[in-house]
PDB file of C-alpha atoms in Angstrom:
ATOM      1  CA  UNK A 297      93.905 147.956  53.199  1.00 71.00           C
ATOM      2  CA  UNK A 298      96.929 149.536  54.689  1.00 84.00           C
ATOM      3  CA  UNK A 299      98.939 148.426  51.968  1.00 92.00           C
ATOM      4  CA  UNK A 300      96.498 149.727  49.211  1.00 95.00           C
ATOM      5  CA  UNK A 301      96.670 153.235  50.617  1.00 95.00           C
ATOM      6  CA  UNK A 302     100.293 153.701  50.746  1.00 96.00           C
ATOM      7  CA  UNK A 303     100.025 152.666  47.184  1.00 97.00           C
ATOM      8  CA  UNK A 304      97.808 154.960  46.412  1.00 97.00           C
ATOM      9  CA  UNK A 305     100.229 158.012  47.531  1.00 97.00           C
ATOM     10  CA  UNK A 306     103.171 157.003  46.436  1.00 97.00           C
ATOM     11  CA  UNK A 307     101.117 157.211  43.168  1.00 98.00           C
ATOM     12  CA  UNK A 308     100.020 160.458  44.050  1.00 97.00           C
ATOM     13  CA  UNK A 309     103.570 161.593  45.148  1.00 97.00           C
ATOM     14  CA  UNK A 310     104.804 160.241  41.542  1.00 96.00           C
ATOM     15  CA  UNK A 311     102.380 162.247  39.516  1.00 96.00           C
ATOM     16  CA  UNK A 312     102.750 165.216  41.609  1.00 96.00           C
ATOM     17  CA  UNK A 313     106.407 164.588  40.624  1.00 96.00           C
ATOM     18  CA  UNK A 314     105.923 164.408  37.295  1.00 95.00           C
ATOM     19  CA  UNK A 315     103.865 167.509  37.032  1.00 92.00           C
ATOM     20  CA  UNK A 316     106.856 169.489  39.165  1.00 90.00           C
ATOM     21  CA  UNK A 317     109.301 168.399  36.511  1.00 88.00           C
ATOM     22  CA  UNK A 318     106.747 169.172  33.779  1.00 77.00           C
ATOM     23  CA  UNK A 319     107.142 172.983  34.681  1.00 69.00           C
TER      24      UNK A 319
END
């Protein structure tokens, strides 16, 4: 389960990324 949580943010981190670089 741990595993599937960090997964989850460092998906979170890339979109938020993505949407940083968007602007």
């Amino acid at each position: 389960m741990v595993g599937s949580l960090m997964l989850v943010a460092k998906i979170k981190i890339v979109c938020l990324q993505r949407e940083l670089d968007m602007f």
